[in-house]
Short mmCIF file of C-alpha atoms in Angstrom, two decimals:
data_model
loop_
_atom_site.label_atom_id
_atom_site.label_comp_id
_atom_site.label_asym_id
_atom_site.label_seq_id
_atom_site.Cartn_x
_atom_site.Cartn_y
_atom_site.Cartn_z
CA ILE O 1 7.40 -44.04 57.76
CA GLY O 2 8.61 -40.70 59.04
CA LEU O 3 5.65 -38.46 58.15
CA THR O 4 5.22 -35.06 59.72
CA GLN O 5 2.01 -33.22 58.89
CA THR O 6 0.42 -29.88 59.53
CA PRO O 7 -3.24 -29.99 60.62
CA GLN O 8 -4.29 -29.06 57.08
CA GLU O 9 -2.14 -31.84 55.61
CA ALA O 10 -3.62 -34.32 58.10
CA ARG O 11 -7.14 -33.24 57.05
CA ASP O 12 -6.24 -33.59 53.37
CA ASN O 13 -4.68 -36.99 54.08
CA TYR O 14 -7.87 -38.15 55.85
CA ILE O 15 -9.99 -37.10 52.87
CA TRP O 16 -7.54 -38.79 50.50
CA TRP O 17 -7.90 -42.11 52.35
CA VAL O 18 -11.69 -41.87 52.21
CA ILE O 19 -11.38 -41.46 48.43
CA VAL O 20 -8.97 -44.43 48.26
CA GLY O 21 -11.45 -46.53 50.24
CA LEU O 22 -14.36 -45.54 48.01
CA CYS O 23 -12.33 -46.33 44.89
CA HIS O 24 -11.58 -49.80 46.25
CA LEU O 25 -15.23 -50.25 47.22
CA VAL O 26 -16.42 -49.45 43.71
CA GLY O 27 -13.73 -51.71 42.23
CA GLY O 28 -14.74 -54.57 44.49
CA LEU O 29 -18.44 -54.12 43.78
CA LEU O 30 -17.77 -54.24 40.05
CA CYS O 31 -16.44 -57.79 40.53
CA VAL O 32 -19.45 -59.10 42.47
CA PRO O 33 -21.53 -60.16 39.44
CA ALA O 34 -18.68 -62.23 37.95
CA VAL O 35 -17.81 -63.85 41.30
CA ALA O 36 -21.51 -64.60 41.83
CA GLY O 37 -21.50 -66.51 38.56
CA VAL O 38 -23.30 -64.01 36.34
CA THR O 39 -22.39 -64.70 32.73
CA GLY O 40 -22.98 -62.80 29.56
CA ASP O 41 -22.05 -59.40 28.27
CA VAL O 42 -22.09 -57.58 31.63
CA ALA O 43 -19.97 -59.35 34.25
CA LEU O 44 -16.64 -59.60 32.37
CA PRO O 45 -16.56 -55.95 31.27
CA LEU O 46 -17.27 -54.93 34.88
CA VAL O 47 -14.28 -56.94 36.13
CA ARG O 48 -12.09 -55.47 33.39
CA HIS O 49 -13.27 -52.01 34.32
CA SER O 50 -12.52 -52.71 37.98
CA ILE O 51 -8.90 -53.52 37.17
CA LEU O 52 -8.59 -50.46 34.93
CA VAL O 53 -10.09 -48.16 37.58
CA GLU O 54 -7.63 -49.48 40.17
CA THR O 55 -4.62 -49.19 37.86
CA GLY O 56 -5.63 -45.71 36.72
CA PHE O 57 -6.12 -44.57 40.30
CA GLU O 58 -2.70 -45.92 41.22
CA LEU O 59 -1.06 -44.17 38.28
CA VAL O 60 -2.61 -40.90 39.40
CA ASP O 61 -1.41 -41.55 42.96
CA CYS O 62 2.17 -42.11 41.74
CA LEU O 63 2.06 -38.92 39.68
CA GLU O 64 0.57 -36.94 42.57
CA LYS O 65 3.13 -38.25 45.07
CA GLY O 66 5.98 -37.59 42.63
CA TYR O 67 4.74 -34.07 41.93
CA THR O 68 4.34 -33.35 45.65
CA ARG O 69 7.81 -34.65 46.44
CA LEU O 70 9.47 -32.66 43.68
CA PHE O 71 7.59 -29.37 43.74
CA HIS O 72 5.94 -28.85 47.15
CA PRO O 73 8.08 -26.76 49.54
CA ARG O 74 7.80 -29.57 52.13
CA GLY O 75 7.75 -32.35 49.53
CA ARG O 76 10.39 -34.52 51.19
CA ASP O 77 8.53 -34.29 54.52
CA ILE O 78 5.16 -35.13 52.97
CA VAL O 79 6.42 -37.91 50.68
CA THR O 80 9.29 -39.48 52.62
CA ASN O 81 11.70 -41.98 51.09
CA GLN O 82 9.87 -44.79 52.86
CA LEU O 83 6.46 -43.65 51.62
CA ALA O 84 7.76 -43.18 48.07
CA PHE O 85 9.18 -46.73 48.12
CA LEU O 86 5.94 -48.24 49.48
CA VAL O 87 3.79 -46.39 46.94
CA PHE O 88 6.03 -47.38 44.04
CA ALA O 89 6.30 -51.03 45.13
CA HIS O 90 2.55 -51.37 45.67
CA HIS O 91 1.49 -49.60 42.49
CA SER O 92 4.09 -51.18 40.20
CA THR O 93 2.98 -54.64 41.33
CA SER O 94 -0.61 -53.78 40.51
CA ALA O 95 0.31 -52.47 37.08
CA ALA O 96 2.71 -55.33 36.30
CA LEU O 97 0.07 -57.95 37.12
CA GLY O 98 -3.27 -56.18 36.76
CA LEU O 99 -2.99 -54.83 33.23
CA PRO O 100 -1.66 -58.03 31.61
CA ALA O 101 -4.23 -60.08 33.57
CA ASN O 102 -6.91 -57.78 32.23
CA VAL O 103 -5.80 -58.49 28.67
CA TYR O 104 -4.99 -62.20 28.83
CA HIS O 105 -6.95 -63.73 31.72
CA SER O 106 -9.92 -61.51 32.49
CA ASP O 107 -12.28 -64.41 31.83
CA SER O 108 -10.76 -66.47 34.69
CA PRO O 109 -13.02 -66.90 37.74
CA LEU O 110 -9.82 -67.09 39.82
CA MET O 111 -8.88 -63.58 38.69
CA HIS O 112 -12.37 -62.31 39.44
CA GLU O 113 -12.20 -63.57 43.00
CA MET O 114 -8.66 -62.27 43.52
CA VAL O 115 -9.62 -58.77 42.40
CA LEU O 116 -12.74 -58.83 44.59
CA LEU O 117 -10.77 -59.99 47.63
CA LEU O 118 -7.99 -57.44 47.20
CA GLN O 119 -10.24 -54.48 46.50
CA GLY O 120 -13.07 -55.44 48.84
CA ALA O 121 -10.84 -56.09 51.83
CA SER O 122 -8.98 -52.84 51.23
CA ALA O 123 -12.24 -50.91 51.08
CA PHE O 124 -13.48 -52.50 54.29
CA ALA O 125 -10.26 -51.83 56.21
CA ILE O 126 -9.69 -48.31 54.89
CA LEU O 127 -13.25 -47.05 55.29
CA GLY O 128 -13.60 -48.72 58.68
CA THR O 129 -10.38 -47.11 59.87
CA GLN O 130 -11.40 -43.70 58.58
CA TYR O 131 -14.77 -43.97 60.34
CA ALA O 132 -13.07 -45.15 63.55
CA MET O 133 -10.91 -42.01 63.50
CA THR O 134 -14.06 -39.92 63.94
CA LEU O 135 -15.12 -41.71 67.13
CA ASN O 136 -14.74 -40.27 70.62
CA VAL O 137 -13.28 -43.24 72.49
CA ALA O 138 -13.94 -41.53 75.82
CA ARG O 139 -17.57 -42.59 75.26
CA VAL O 140 -18.07 -46.29 75.95
CA SER O 141 -20.44 -46.82 73.01
CA GLU O 142 -17.99 -45.27 70.55
CA LEU O 143 -15.05 -47.15 72.07
CA ARG O 144 -17.00 -50.39 71.48
CA GLN O 145 -17.65 -49.35 67.88
CA MET O 146 -13.94 -48.79 67.37
CA GLN O 147 -13.09 -52.15 68.94
CA LEU O 148 -15.65 -53.89 66.73
CA ILE O 149 -14.35 -52.16 63.58
CA ALA O 150 -10.75 -53.03 64.45
CA SER O 151 -11.63 -56.66 65.17
CA LEU O 152 -13.68 -57.07 61.99
CA SER O 153 -10.99 -55.37 59.90
CA CYS O 154 -8.38 -57.72 61.33
CA LEU O 155 -10.54 -60.78 60.57
CA VAL O 156 -11.29 -59.60 57.03
CA ILE O 157 -7.62 -58.88 56.29
CA VAL O 158 -6.39 -62.17 57.78
CA TYR O 159 -8.95 -64.16 55.78
CA THR O 160 -8.68 -62.30 52.47
CA ARG O 161 -4.94 -61.59 52.48
CA PHE O 162 -3.65 -64.77 54.09
CA VAL O 163 -6.10 -67.65 54.24
CA ARG O 164 -7.96 -67.28 50.93
CA CYS O 165 -5.41 -65.20 49.05
CA LEU O 166 -2.63 -67.73 49.58
CA THR O 167 -4.75 -70.64 48.39
CA LEU O 168 -6.06 -68.57 45.50
CA SER O 169 -2.51 -67.55 44.57
CA TYR O 170 -1.52 -71.20 44.47
CA GLU O 171 -4.54 -71.98 42.26
CA LEU O 172 -3.58 -69.09 39.97
CA LEU O 173 0.01 -70.33 39.80
CA LEU O 174 -1.24 -73.76 38.71
CA PHE O 175 -3.55 -72.07 36.20
CA PHE O 176 -0.65 -70.06 34.72
CA LEU O 177 1.60 -73.12 34.63
CA GLN O 178 -1.12 -75.08 32.80
CA LYS O 179 -1.46 -72.23 30.29
CA GLU O 180 2.36 -72.07 30.03
CA ASP O 181 2.16 -68.36 30.79
CA THR O 182 5.74 -67.72 31.85
CA TYR O 183 5.18 -63.98 32.39
CA PHE O 184 2.67 -64.51 35.19
CA VAL O 185 4.63 -67.41 36.64
CA SER O 186 7.80 -65.29 36.87
CA VAL O 187 6.30 -61.89 37.78
CA GLY O 188 3.56 -63.26 40.01
CA SER O 189 5.96 -65.45 41.95
CA THR O 190 8.32 -62.62 42.87
#
């Protein structure tokens, strides 16, 4: 995506991704009680909070990237056109689906699982990748750790983003059609 970074910017970027991973980890963990079938006054507010935490974090990320691009002396090098597009596309999708889902469908077990899968898989992949970057692959034991992390991350992403997410998306589409919720049918299908 055309990024050029100074060593300080690379260090800051590494720390940023650890924070992103931890945010996704917390968001995913907040969904565990609801996905596990816990009912009552605790599980649903935790799922709602998970979606709000994610959306708030993404809003801050958009503002930070926009500020950096506009006002940092190397803003266009740090936040390239490609990166700006990816950030906007990713975060606008989350806001366009996450916030309305939080208001209208936060009691749906399908939504609970979707949020857990998206946030949990992201946390696993991001934090695993950040840890792998600290390994000295010249050492056989650390090379094996990196290979294991990469393999597990690939399996988690393939399962959560393709296998289960596609079937879950279809189930959600049927759910929205049954509820005659044209917003989610139109926005979620694009």
